[in-house]
Every structure is written in structure tokens, then in C-alpha cells.
JSON list of C-alpha atoms in Angstrom, two decimals:
[
{"chain": "A", "resi": 1, "resn": "MET", "atom": "CA", "xyz": [1.09, -10.23, -5.54]},
{"chain": "A", "resi": 2, "resn": "TYR", "atom": "CA", "xyz": [-0.48, -10.07, -2.06]},
{"chain": "A", "resi": 3, "resn": "ILE", "atom": "CA", "xyz": [-0.89, -6.31, -2.41]},
{"chain": "A", "resi": 4, "resn": "TYR", "atom": "CA", "xyz": [-3.49, -6.88, -5.15]},
{"chain": "A", "resi": 5, "resn": "TYR", "atom": "CA", "xyz": [-5.56, -9.06, -2.82]},
{"chain": "A", "resi": 6, "resn": "PHE", "atom": "CA", "xyz": [-5.28, -6.44, -0.09]},
{"chain": "A", "resi": 7, "resn": "HIS", "atom": "CA", "xyz": [-6.58, -3.78, -2.46]},
{"chain": "A", "resi": 8, "resn": "LEU", "atom": "CA", "xyz": [-9.45, -6.03, -3.56]},
{"chain": "A", "resi": 9, "resn": "LEU", "atom": "CA", "xyz": [-10.45, -6.46, 0.07]},
{"chain": "A", "resi": 10, "resn": "PHE", "atom": "CA", "xyz": [-10.46, -2.78, 0.99]},
{"chain": "A", "resi": 11, "resn": "LEU", "atom": "CA", "xyz": [-11.32, -0.85, -2.17]},
{"chain": "A", "resi": 12, "resn": "PRO", "atom": "CA", "xyz": [-15.00, -1.86, -1.99]},
{"chain": "A", "resi": 13, "resn": "LEU", "atom": "CA", "xyz": [-15.08, -0.38, 1.51]},
{"chain": "A", "resi": 14, "resn": "LEU", "atom": "CA", "xyz": [-13.82, 2.92, 0.13]},
{"chain": "A", "resi": 15, "resn": "VAL", "atom": "CA", "xyz": [-16.49, 2.84, -2.57]},
{"chain": "A", "resi": 16, "resn": "TYR", "atom": "CA", "xyz": [-19.18, 2.02, 0.00]},
{"chain": "A", "resi": 17, "resn": "VAL", "atom": "CA", "xyz": [-18.17, 4.85, 2.33]},
{"chain": "A", "resi": 18, "resn": "GLY", "atom": "CA", "xyz": [-18.00, 7.23, -0.62]},
{"chain": "A", "resi": 19, "resn": "LEU", "atom": "CA", "xyz": [-21.43, 6.28, -1.91]},
{"chain": "A", "resi": 20, "resn": "MET", "atom": "CA", "xyz": [-23.15, 6.20, 1.47]},
{"chain": "A", "resi": 21, "resn": "LYS", "atom": "CA", "xyz": [-21.44, 9.34, 2.82]},
{"chain": "A", "resi": 22, "resn": "ASN", "atom": "CA", "xyz": [-23.05, 10.23, 6.17]},
{"chain": "A", "resi": 23, "resn": "LYS", "atom": "CA", "xyz": [-25.07, 7.00, 6.20]},
{"chain": "A", "resi": 24, "resn": "SER", "atom": "CA", "xyz": [-21.90, 4.91, 6.58]},
{"chain": "A", "resi": 25, "resn": "PRO", "atom": "CA", "xyz": [-21.45, 3.30, 9.99]},
{"chain": "A", "resi": 26, "resn": "ASP", "atom": "CA", "xyz": [-18.87, 4.92, 12.26]},
{"chain": "A", "resi": 27, "resn": "TRP", "atom": "CA", "xyz": [-16.75, 1.74, 12.36]},
{"chain": "A", "resi": 28, "resn": "THR", "atom": "CA", "xyz": [-15.97, 2.13, 8.65]},
{"chain": "A", "resi": 29, "resn": "TYR", "atom": "CA", "xyz": [-14.12, 5.36, 9.36]},
{"chain": "A", "resi": 30, "resn": "SER", "atom": "CA", "xyz": [-12.09, 3.68, 12.11]},
{"chain": "A", "resi": 31, "resn": "LEU", "atom": "CA", "xyz": [-11.25, 0.80, 9.79]},
{"chain": "A", "resi": 32, "resn": "LEU", "atom": "CA", "xyz": [-10.16, 3.16, 7.03]},
{"chain": "A", "resi": 33, "resn": "LEU", "atom": "CA", "xyz": [-8.04, 5.11, 9.52]},
{"chain": "A", "resi": 34, "resn": "GLY", "atom": "CA", "xyz": [-6.36, 1.87, 10.61]},
{"chain": "A", "resi": 35, "resn": "VAL", "atom": "CA", "xyz": [-5.72, 0.81, 7.02]},
{"chain": "A", "resi": 36, "resn": "GLY", "atom": "CA", "xyz": [-4.24, 4.23, 6.28]},
{"chain": "A", "resi": 37, "resn": "VAL", "atom": "CA", "xyz": [-1.93, 4.10, 9.30]},
{"chain": "A", "resi": 38, "resn": "LEU", "atom": "CA", "xyz": [-0.81, 0.56, 8.45]},
{"chain": "A", "resi": 39, "resn": "GLY", "atom": "CA", "xyz": [-0.16, 1.60, 4.85]},
{"chain": "A", "resi": 40, "resn": "ILE", "atom": "CA", "xyz": [1.94, 4.55, 5.95]},
{"chain": "A", "resi": 41, "resn": "LEU", "atom": "CA", "xyz": [3.95, 2.42, 8.38]},
{"chain": "A", "resi": 42, "resn": "TYR", "atom": "CA", "xyz": [4.49, -0.33, 5.79]},
{"chain": "A", "resi": 43, "resn": "HIS", "atom": "CA", "xyz": [5.77, 2.08, 3.16]},
{"chain": "A", "resi": 44, "resn": "PHE", "atom": "CA", "xyz": [7.86, 4.01, 5.70]},
{"chain": "A", "resi": 45, "resn": "PHE", "atom": "CA", "xyz": [9.68, 0.84, 6.77]},
{"chain": "A", "resi": 46, "resn": "LYS", "atom": "CA", "xyz": [10.09, -0.32, 3.15]},
{"chain": "A", "resi": 47, "resn": "ILE", "atom": "CA", "xyz": [11.79, 3.01, 2.38]},
{"chain": "A", "resi": 48, "resn": "LEU", "atom": "CA", "xyz": [13.98, 2.71, 5.48]},
{"chain": "A", "resi": 49, "resn": "SER", "atom": "CA", "xyz": [14.98, -0.85, 4.57]},
{"chain": "A", "resi": 50, "resn": "VAL", "atom": "CA", "xyz": [16.31, 0.45, 1.25]},
{"chain": "A", "resi": 51, "resn": "GLU", "atom": "CA", "xyz": [17.81, 3.74, 2.45]},
{"chain": "A", "resi": 52, "resn": "LEU", "atom": "CA", "xyz": [19.80, 2.12, 5.28]},
{"chain": "A", "resi": 53, "resn": "GLN", "atom": "CA", "xyz": [21.65, -0.16, 2.85]},
{"chain": "A", "resi": 54, "resn": "PRO", "atom": "CA", "xyz": [25.13, 0.67, 1.51]},
{"chain": "A", "resi": 55, "resn": "LYS", "atom": "CA", "xyz": [25.00, 2.77, -1.68]},
{"chain": "A", "resi": 56, "resn": "GLU", "atom": "CA", "xyz": [25.74, -0.15, -4.03]},
{"chain": "A", "resi": 57, "resn": "LYS", "atom": "CA", "xyz": [23.02, -2.33, -2.52]},
{"chain": "A", "resi": 58, "resn": "ARG", "atom": "CA", "xyz": [20.61, 0.62, -2.42]},
{"chain": "A", "resi": 59, "resn": "ASP", "atom": "CA", "xyz": [21.14, 1.31, -6.12]},
{"chain": "A", "resi": 60, "resn": "GLN", "atom": "CA", "xyz": [20.66, -2.38, -6.92]},
{"chain": "A", "resi": 61, "resn": "LEU", "atom": "CA", "xyz": [17.39, -2.52, -4.94]},
{"chain": "A", "resi": 62, "resn": "ARG", "atom": "CA", "xyz": [16.07, 0.61, -6.64]},
{"chain": "A", "resi": 63, "resn": "LYS", "atom": "CA", "xyz": [16.93, -0.83, -10.05]},
{"chain": "A", "resi": 64, "resn": "GLN", "atom": "CA", "xyz": [15.18, -4.11, -9.22]},
{"chain": "A", "resi": 65, "resn": "HIS", "atom": "CA", "xyz": [12.13, -2.22, -8.00]},
{"chain": "A", "resi": 66, "resn": "ALA", "atom": "CA", "xyz": [11.99, -0.10, -11.17]},
{"chain": "A", "resi": 67, "resn": "ASN", "atom": "CA", "xyz": [12.27, -3.22, -13.36]},
{"chain": "A", "resi": 68, "resn": "HIS", "atom": "CA", "xyz": [9.58, -4.98, -11.33]},
{"chain": "A", "resi": 69, "resn": "GLU", "atom": "CA", "xyz": [7.13, -2.08, -11.75]},
{"chain": "A", "resi": 70, "resn": "HIS", "atom": "CA", "xyz": [7.60, -1.98, -15.52]},
{"chain": "A", "resi": 71, "resn": "HIS", "atom": "CA", "xyz": [7.38, -5.74, -16.12]},
{"chain": "A", "resi": 72, "resn": "ASP", "atom": "CA", "xyz": [4.86, -7.04, -13.59]},
{"chain": "A", "resi": 73, "resn": "HIS", "atom": "CA", "xyz": [1.57, -6.40, -15.47]},
{"chain": "A", "resi": 74, "resn": "GLY", "atom": "CA", "xyz": [-0.33, -8.31, -12.78]},
{"chain": "A", "resi": 75, "resn": "HIS", "atom": "CA", "xyz": [1.08, -11.77, -13.57]}
]
């Protein structure tokens, strides 16, 4: 659920930078770079945490993740 809050915090910044283009302050680009790097690191380590598990556990985690994506609907 926290990922939705994170998106709500940063998506307006993306819209602002997109609308303002060259008028956007330089710090917005640095912030977006930082968010991008953190997002890449987070997803990289999530993938590693699954891939380093034994095959049975890995398959179970993938199945849980697939079920979660199809049934979450934001609740």
C-alpha cells in the first residue's frame, strides 16, 4: 500500500517538470534522478531477494506476487 502513497508524492513533480520544461528549477532534476536511482535499487534488491531463494520458495513467491497483482485493486 505504501507504494501508492509514494507515487502520489512524486507523480505531481513529474507533471510539474513536464509542464514547465526548461523553466523547472535545477533541483527538480536532481530529485527525479535520486528517485529513479532509489527505484532501480529497490526493484533490483526485490528481484535478488526472490532469485536467491531455493526453487520451491522462489516459485511460491512468484505465485503469491502474481495473485497479489491480480487481486489487489487498490484496497
